[in-house]
PDB file of C-alpha atoms in Angstrom:
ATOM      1  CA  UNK A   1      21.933 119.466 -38.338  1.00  0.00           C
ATOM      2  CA  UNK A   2      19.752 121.244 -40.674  1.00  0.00           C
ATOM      3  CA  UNK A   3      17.707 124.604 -39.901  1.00  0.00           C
ATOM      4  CA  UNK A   4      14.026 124.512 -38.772  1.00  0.00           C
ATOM      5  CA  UNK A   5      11.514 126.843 -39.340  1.00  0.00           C
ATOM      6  CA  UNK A   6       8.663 126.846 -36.666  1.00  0.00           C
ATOM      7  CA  UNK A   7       5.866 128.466 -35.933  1.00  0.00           C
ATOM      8  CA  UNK A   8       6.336 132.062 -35.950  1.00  0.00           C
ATOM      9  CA  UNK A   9       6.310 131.602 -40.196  1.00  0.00           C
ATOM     10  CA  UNK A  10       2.873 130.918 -39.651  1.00  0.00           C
ATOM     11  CA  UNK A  11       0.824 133.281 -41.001  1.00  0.00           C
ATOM     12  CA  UNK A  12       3.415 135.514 -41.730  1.00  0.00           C
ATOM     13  CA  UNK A  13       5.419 133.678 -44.544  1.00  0.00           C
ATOM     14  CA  UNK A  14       7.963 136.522 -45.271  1.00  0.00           C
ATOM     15  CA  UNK A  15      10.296 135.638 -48.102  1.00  0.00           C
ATOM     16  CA  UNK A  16      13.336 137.162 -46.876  1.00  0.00           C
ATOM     17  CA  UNK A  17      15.343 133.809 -46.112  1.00  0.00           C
ATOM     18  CA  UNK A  18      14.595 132.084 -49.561  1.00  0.00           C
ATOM     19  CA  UNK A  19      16.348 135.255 -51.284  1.00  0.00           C
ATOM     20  CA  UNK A  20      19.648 134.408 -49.024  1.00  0.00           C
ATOM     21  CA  UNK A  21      19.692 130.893 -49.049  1.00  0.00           C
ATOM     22  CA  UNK A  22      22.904 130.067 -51.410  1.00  0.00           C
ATOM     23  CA  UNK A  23      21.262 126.519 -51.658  1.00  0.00           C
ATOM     24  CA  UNK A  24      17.531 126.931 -52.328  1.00  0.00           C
ATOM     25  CA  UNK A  25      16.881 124.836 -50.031  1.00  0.00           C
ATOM     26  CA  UNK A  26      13.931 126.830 -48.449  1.00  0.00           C
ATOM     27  CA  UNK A  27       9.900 125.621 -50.091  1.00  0.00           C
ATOM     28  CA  UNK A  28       7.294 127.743 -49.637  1.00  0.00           C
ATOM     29  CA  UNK A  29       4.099 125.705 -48.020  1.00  0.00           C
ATOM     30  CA  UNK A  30       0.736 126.199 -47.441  1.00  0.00           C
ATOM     31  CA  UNK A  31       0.975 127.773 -44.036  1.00  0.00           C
ATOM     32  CA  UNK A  32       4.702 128.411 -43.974  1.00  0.00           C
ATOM     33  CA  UNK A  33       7.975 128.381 -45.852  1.00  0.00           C
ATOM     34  CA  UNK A  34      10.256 124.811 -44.832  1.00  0.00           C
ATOM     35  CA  UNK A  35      13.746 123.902 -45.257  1.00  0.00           C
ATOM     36  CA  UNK A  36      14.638 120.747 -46.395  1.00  0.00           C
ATOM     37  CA  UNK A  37      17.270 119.044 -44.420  1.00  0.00           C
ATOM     38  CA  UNK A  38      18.770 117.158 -47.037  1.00  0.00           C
ATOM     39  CA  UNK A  39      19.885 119.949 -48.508  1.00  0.00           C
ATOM     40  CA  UNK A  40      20.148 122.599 -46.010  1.00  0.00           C
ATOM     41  CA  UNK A  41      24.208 122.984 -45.996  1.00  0.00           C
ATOM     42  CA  UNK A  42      23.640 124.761 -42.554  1.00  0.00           C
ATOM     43  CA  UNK A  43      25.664 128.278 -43.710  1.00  0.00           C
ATOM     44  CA  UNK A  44      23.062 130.118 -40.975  1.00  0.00           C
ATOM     45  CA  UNK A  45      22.287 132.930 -43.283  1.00  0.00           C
ATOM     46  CA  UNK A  46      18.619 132.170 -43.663  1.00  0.00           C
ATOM     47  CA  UNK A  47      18.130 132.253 -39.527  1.00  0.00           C
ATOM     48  CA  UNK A  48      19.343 136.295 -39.374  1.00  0.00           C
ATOM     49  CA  UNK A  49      16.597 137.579 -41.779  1.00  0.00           C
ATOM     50  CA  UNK A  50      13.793 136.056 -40.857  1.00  0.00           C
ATOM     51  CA  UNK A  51      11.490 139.147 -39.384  1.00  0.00           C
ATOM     52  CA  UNK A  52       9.511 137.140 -36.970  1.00  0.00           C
ATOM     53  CA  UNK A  53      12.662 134.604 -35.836  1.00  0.00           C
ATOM     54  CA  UNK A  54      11.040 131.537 -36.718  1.00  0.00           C
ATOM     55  CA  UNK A  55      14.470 130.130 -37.805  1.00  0.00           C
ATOM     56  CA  UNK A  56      16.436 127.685 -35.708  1.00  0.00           C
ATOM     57  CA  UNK A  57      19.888 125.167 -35.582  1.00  0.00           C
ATOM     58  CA  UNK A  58      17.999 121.965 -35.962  1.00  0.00           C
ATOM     59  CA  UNK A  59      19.972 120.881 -32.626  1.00  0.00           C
ATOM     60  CA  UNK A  60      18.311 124.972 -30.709  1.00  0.00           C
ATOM     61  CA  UNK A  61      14.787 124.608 -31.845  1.00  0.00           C
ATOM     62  CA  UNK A  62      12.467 125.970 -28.432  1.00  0.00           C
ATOM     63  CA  UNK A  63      11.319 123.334 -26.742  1.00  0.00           C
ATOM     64  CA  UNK A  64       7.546 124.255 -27.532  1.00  0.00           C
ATOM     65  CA  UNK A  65       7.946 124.443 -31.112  1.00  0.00           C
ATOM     66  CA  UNK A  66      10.243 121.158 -31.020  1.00  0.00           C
ATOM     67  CA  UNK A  67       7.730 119.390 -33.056  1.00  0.00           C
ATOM     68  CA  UNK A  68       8.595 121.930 -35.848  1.00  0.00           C
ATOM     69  CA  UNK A  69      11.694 119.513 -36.944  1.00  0.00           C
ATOM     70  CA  UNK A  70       9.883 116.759 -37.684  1.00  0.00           C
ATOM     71  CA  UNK A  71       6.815 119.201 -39.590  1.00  0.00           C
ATOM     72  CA  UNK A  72       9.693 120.178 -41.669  1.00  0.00           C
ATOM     73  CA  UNK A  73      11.177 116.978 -42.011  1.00  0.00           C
ATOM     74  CA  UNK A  74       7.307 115.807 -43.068  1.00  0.00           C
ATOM     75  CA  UNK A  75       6.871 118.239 -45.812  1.00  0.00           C
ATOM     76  CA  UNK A  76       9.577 116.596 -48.062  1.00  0.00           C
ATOM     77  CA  UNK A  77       9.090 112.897 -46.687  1.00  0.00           C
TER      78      UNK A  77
END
């Protein structure tokens, strides 16, 4: 399952996971940066750098930011 970025990014937007993402797969939004899950390859190396730990395994995303997956999902659809 693909990473999620919640809602820590918010208003913080810190660039340090697109630089390590092997993929690209990481789009900077309006309020927050989003990985798209078709092609996230889920390596993990985006969810160490974030400063603010907004990063999550699709299948570990905190129950009050679950609605994060399907924001991120969203953003591509």
């Amino acid at each position: 399952m693909a990473y999620v970025i919640a809602e820590p990014c918010i208003g913080t937007k810190d660039s340090a996971c697109v630089k390590v993402c092997p993929v690209d797969c990481i789009y900077e939004g309006e309020d927050q940066y989003y990985i798209n899950p078709d092609e996230c390859i889920d390596c993990g190396a985006c969810e160490p750098e974030c400063p603010v730990s907004a990063i999550f395994s699709g299948d570990s995303v905190p129950e009050q930011w679950a609605s994060f997956a399907q924001k991120n999902i969203d953003f591509f659809g």
